[in-house]
Amino acid sequence: MYIFPFERQDDHPVLTSARQTAANQILLTYDRRADLNSAVRLSNYWIRSNAGTNSAASVNMGNALSASNALQPDMAMITPADNSGMHFLITFRSNIPPRTLYIVLPCFVNTEGAAGFNGENWGPYSMNMFIGM
């Protein structure tokens, strides 16, 4: 587990890495156990792309995050990758377009056993960018 070198005011999971593991999958890793219900809710995730919206990206680089541009059920699904509560797979219905920069932006993911977090789940040390393969 990577320990972030700063004090946090809220106790919430922070995305430590997002990496493409298959043509249509991204593995997300959090720094602590996440609440399963909030971690697998698609509406808690946005993916930016430098090439505009596509089968993997729900929002353009310059646009604000909103409920209307979060990931949708017709685009993907999220499942736990193991029993750790820290690893989750986003599986897209189509392949992720290659040679494009993507930024994964999770919000509202609670710590296991908690509820009510309303902020971002990424930080200055999150490795939440990847290039489509």
PDB file of C-alpha atoms in Angstrom:
ATOM      1  CA  MET A   1       0.000   0.000   0.000  1.00  0.00           C
ATOM      2  CA  TYR A   2       1.308   3.442  -0.919  1.00  0.00           C
ATOM      3  CA  ILE A   3       1.071   5.972   1.910  1.00  0.00           C
ATOM      4  CA  PHE A   4       0.471   9.519   0.725  1.00  0.00           C
ATOM      5  CA  PRO A   5       2.942  12.000   2.261  1.00  0.00           C
ATOM      6  CA  PHE A   6       0.384  14.502   3.501  1.00  0.00           C
ATOM      7  CA  GLU A   7      -2.381  14.689   6.059  1.00  0.00           C
ATOM      8  CA  ARG A   8      -5.914  14.309   4.768  1.00  0.00           C
ATOM      9  CA  GLN A   9      -8.901  15.962   6.355  1.00  0.00           C
ATOM     10  CA  ASP A  10     -11.310  13.249   5.172  1.00  0.00           C
ATOM     11  CA  ASP A  11     -10.790   9.533   5.496  1.00  0.00           C
ATOM     12  CA  HIS A  12     -11.666   8.303   2.005  1.00  0.00           C
ATOM     13  CA  PRO A  13     -10.078   6.017  -0.594  1.00  0.00           C
ATOM     14  CA  VAL A  14      -7.746   7.695  -3.068  1.00  0.00           C
ATOM     15  CA  LEU A  15      -7.080   6.215  -6.492  1.00  0.00           C
ATOM     16  CA  THR A  16      -3.395   5.272  -6.612  1.00  0.00           C
ATOM     17  CA  SER A  17      -3.310   3.840 -10.132  1.00  0.00           C
ATOM     18  CA  ALA A  18      -5.357   3.209 -13.244  1.00  0.00           C
ATOM     19  CA  ARG A  19      -3.886   0.957 -15.902  1.00  0.00           C
ATOM     20  CA  GLN A  20      -5.211  -0.751 -18.974  1.00  0.00           C
ATOM     21  CA  THR A  21      -5.010  -4.541 -18.551  1.00  0.00           C
ATOM     22  CA  ALA A  22      -6.876  -5.660 -21.686  1.00  0.00           C
ATOM     23  CA  ALA A  23      -8.269  -4.104 -24.855  1.00  0.00           C
ATOM     24  CA  ASN A  24     -11.469  -3.230 -22.992  1.00  0.00           C
ATOM     25  CA  GLN A  25     -10.441  -3.168 -19.292  1.00  0.00           C
ATOM     26  CA  ILE A  26      -8.913  -0.761 -16.788  1.00  0.00           C
ATOM     27  CA  LEU A  27      -7.678  -1.899 -13.372  1.00  0.00           C
ATOM     28  CA  LEU A  28      -8.258   0.689 -10.630  1.00  0.00           C
ATOM     29  CA  THR A  29      -6.324   0.512  -7.355  1.00  0.00           C
ATOM     30  CA  TYR A  30      -7.266   2.515  -4.254  1.00  0.00           C
ATOM     31  CA  ASP A  31      -5.019   3.165  -1.250  1.00  0.00           C
ATOM     32  CA  ARG A  32      -7.511   1.640   1.215  1.00  0.00           C
ATOM     33  CA  ARG A  33     -10.572  -0.577   1.251  1.00  0.00           C
ATOM     34  CA  ALA A  34     -13.538   1.045  -0.484  1.00  0.00           C
ATOM     35  CA  ASP A  35     -17.243   0.619   0.148  1.00  0.00           C
ATOM     36  CA  LEU A  36     -18.385  -1.912  -2.451  1.00  0.00           C
ATOM     37  CA  ASN A  37     -21.664  -0.148  -3.333  1.00  0.00           C
ATOM     38  CA  SER A  38     -20.066   3.227  -4.027  1.00  0.00           C
ATOM     39  CA  ALA A  39     -16.967   1.738  -5.709  1.00  0.00           C
ATOM     40  CA  VAL A  40     -18.956  -0.178  -8.348  1.00  0.00           C
ATOM     41  CA  ARG A  41     -21.474   2.601  -9.097  1.00  0.00           C
ATOM     42  CA  LEU A  42     -20.747   3.823 -12.648  1.00  0.00           C
ATOM     43  CA  SER A  43     -22.185   7.258 -11.947  1.00  0.00           C
ATOM     44  CA  ASN A  44     -19.233   7.834  -9.559  1.00  0.00           C
ATOM     45  CA  TYR A  45     -16.702   7.685 -12.423  1.00  0.00           C
ATOM     46  CA  TRP A  46     -15.655   9.987 -15.237  1.00  0.00           C
ATOM     47  CA  ILE A  47     -12.972   9.386 -17.837  1.00  0.00           C
ATOM     48  CA  ARG A  48     -11.454  12.317 -19.718  1.00  0.00           C
ATOM     49  CA  SER A  49      -9.789  11.971 -23.088  1.00  0.00           C
ATOM     50  CA  ASN A  50      -7.582  14.294 -25.101  1.00  0.00           C
ATOM     51  CA  ALA A  51      -9.450  13.122 -28.222  1.00  0.00           C
ATOM     52  CA  GLY A  52     -12.959  13.939 -27.030  1.00  0.00           C
ATOM     53  CA  THR A  53     -15.630  11.515 -25.944  1.00  0.00           C
ATOM     54  CA  ASN A  54     -15.480   7.982 -27.316  1.00  0.00           C
ATOM     55  CA  SER A  55     -16.359   4.426 -26.261  1.00  0.00           C
ATOM     56  CA  ALA A  56     -14.164   4.801 -23.137  1.00  0.00           C
ATOM     57  CA  ALA A  57     -14.188   8.531 -22.385  1.00  0.00           C
ATOM     58  CA  SER A  58     -17.298  10.227 -21.096  1.00  0.00           C
ATOM     59  CA  VAL A  59     -16.049  13.821 -20.879  1.00  0.00           C
ATOM     60  CA  ASN A  60     -13.785  16.174 -22.859  1.00  0.00           C
ATOM     61  CA  MET A  61     -10.667  17.667 -21.294  1.00  0.00           C
ATOM     62  CA  GLY A  62     -12.131  21.122 -20.737  1.00  0.00           C
ATOM     63  CA  ASN A  63     -15.621  20.175 -19.562  1.00  0.00           C
ATOM     64  CA  ALA A  64     -16.816  20.133 -15.964  1.00  0.00           C
ATOM     65  CA  LEU A  65     -17.860  16.845 -14.388  1.00  0.00           C
ATOM     66  CA  SER A  66     -21.618  16.397 -14.044  1.00  0.00           C
ATOM     67  CA  ALA A  67     -24.115  13.587 -13.612  1.00  0.00           C
ATOM     68  CA  SER A  68     -24.894  13.748 -17.326  1.00  0.00           C
ATOM     69  CA  ASN A  69     -21.313  13.032 -18.417  1.00  0.00           C
ATOM     70  CA  ALA A  70     -20.419  10.269 -15.936  1.00  0.00           C
ATOM     71  CA  LEU A  71     -19.873   6.744 -17.252  1.00  0.00           C
ATOM     72  CA  GLN A  72     -23.162   5.146 -18.310  1.00  0.00           C
ATOM     73  CA  PRO A  73     -24.362   1.501 -18.118  1.00  0.00           C
ATOM     74  CA  ASP A  74     -24.378   1.258 -21.918  1.00  0.00           C
ATOM     75  CA  MET A  75     -20.610   2.033 -21.898  1.00  0.00           C
ATOM     76  CA  ALA A  76     -19.187  -0.185 -19.158  1.00  0.00           C
ATOM     77  CA  MET A  77     -19.544  -2.052 -15.876  1.00  0.00           C
ATOM     78  CA  ILE A  78     -17.393  -2.095 -12.729  1.00  0.00           C
ATOM     79  CA  THR A  79     -16.632  -5.216 -10.698  1.00  0.00           C
ATOM     80  CA  PRO A  80     -14.241  -6.046  -7.859  1.00  0.00           C
ATOM     81  CA  ALA A  81     -10.992  -7.501  -9.231  1.00  0.00           C
ATOM     82  CA  ASP A  82     -10.376  -9.497  -6.043  1.00  0.00           C
ATOM     83  CA  ASN A  83     -11.510  -9.648  -2.411  1.00  0.00           C
ATOM     84  CA  SER A  84      -9.199  -6.882  -1.171  1.00  0.00           C
ATOM     85  CA  GLY A  85     -11.777  -4.099  -1.557  1.00  0.00           C
ATOM     86  CA  MET A  86      -9.015  -2.015  -3.157  1.00  0.00           C
ATOM     87  CA  HIS A  87      -8.928  -3.296  -6.766  1.00  0.00           C
ATOM     88  CA  PHE A  88     -11.744  -2.831  -9.280  1.00  0.00           C
ATOM     89  CA  LEU A  89     -12.067  -3.521 -13.000  1.00  0.00           C
ATOM     90  CA  ILE A  90     -13.897  -1.263 -15.423  1.00  0.00           C
ATOM     91  CA  THR A  91     -14.901  -3.433 -18.376  1.00  0.00           C
ATOM     92  CA  PHE A  92     -16.054  -1.506 -21.432  1.00  0.00           C
ATOM     93  CA  ARG A  93     -18.535  -2.855 -23.963  1.00  0.00           C
ATOM     94  CA  SER A  94     -16.120  -1.792 -26.763  1.00  0.00           C
ATOM     95  CA  ASN A  95     -12.346  -1.699 -26.966  1.00  0.00           C
ATOM     96  CA  ILE A  96     -10.582   1.368 -25.599  1.00  0.00           C
ATOM     97  CA  PRO A  97      -9.380   3.461 -28.569  1.00  0.00           C
ATOM     98  CA  PRO A  98      -5.561   3.323 -28.731  1.00  0.00           C
ATOM     99  CA  ARG A  99      -2.985   6.137 -28.775  1.00  0.00           C
ATOM    100  CA  THR A 100      -5.210   8.413 -26.720  1.00  0.00           C
ATOM    101  CA  LEU A 101      -4.556   9.890 -23.274  1.00  0.00           C
ATOM    102  CA  TYR A 102      -7.181   9.022 -20.648  1.00  0.00           C
ATOM    103  CA  ILE A 103      -7.643  10.337 -17.107  1.00  0.00           C
ATOM    104  CA  VAL A 104      -9.803   8.360 -14.662  1.00  0.00           C
ATOM    105  CA  LEU A 105     -11.688  10.602 -12.221  1.00  0.00           C
ATOM    106  CA  PRO A 106     -13.611   8.806  -9.467  1.00  0.00           C
ATOM    107  CA  CYS A 107     -15.758  10.758  -7.002  1.00  0.00           C
ATOM    108  CA  PHE A 108     -18.024   9.903  -4.060  1.00  0.00           C
ATOM    109  CA  VAL A 109     -16.357   6.532  -3.297  1.00  0.00           C
ATOM    110  CA  ASN A 110     -16.610   5.894   0.438  1.00  0.00           C
ATOM    111  CA  THR A 111     -14.309   3.998   2.759  1.00  0.00           C
ATOM    112  CA  GLU A 112     -15.565   0.541   3.675  1.00  0.00           C
ATOM    113  CA  GLY A 113     -18.230   0.908   6.371  1.00  0.00           C
ATOM    114  CA  ALA A 114     -18.654   4.658   5.829  1.00  0.00           C
ATOM    115  CA  ALA A 115     -21.085   6.801   3.846  1.00  0.00           C
ATOM    116  CA  GLY A 116     -21.578  10.378   2.727  1.00  0.00           C
ATOM    117  CA  PHE A 117     -18.231  11.294   1.138  1.00  0.00           C
ATOM    118  CA  ASN A 118     -18.883  13.981  -1.501  1.00  0.00           C
ATOM    119  CA  GLY A 119     -15.499  14.742  -2.996  1.00  0.00           C
ATOM    120  CA  GLU A 120     -12.907  13.548  -5.443  1.00  0.00           C
ATOM    121  CA  ASN A 121     -11.129  10.234  -4.973  1.00  0.00           C
ATOM    122  CA  TRP A 122      -7.897  11.299  -6.631  1.00  0.00           C
ATOM    123  CA  GLY A 123      -5.033  13.380  -5.351  1.00  0.00           C
ATOM    124  CA  PRO A 124      -1.706  14.915  -6.351  1.00  0.00           C
ATOM    125  CA  TYR A 125       0.043  11.525  -6.212  1.00  0.00           C
ATOM    126  CA  SER A 126      -2.622   9.546  -8.065  1.00  0.00           C
ATOM    127  CA  MET A 127      -1.374   7.795 -11.185  1.00  0.00           C
ATOM    128  CA  ASN A 128      -4.784   8.062 -12.814  1.00  0.00           C
ATOM    129  CA  MET A 129      -3.644   8.638 -16.420  1.00  0.00           C
ATOM    130  CA  PHE A 130      -2.902   6.073 -19.093  1.00  0.00           C
ATOM    131  CA  ILE A 131      -2.474   5.878 -22.868  1.00  0.00           C
ATOM    132  CA  GLY A 132      -4.840   3.518 -24.671  1.00  0.00           C
ATOM    133  CA  MET A 133      -3.093   0.441 -26.064  1.00  0.00           C
TER     134      MET A 133
END
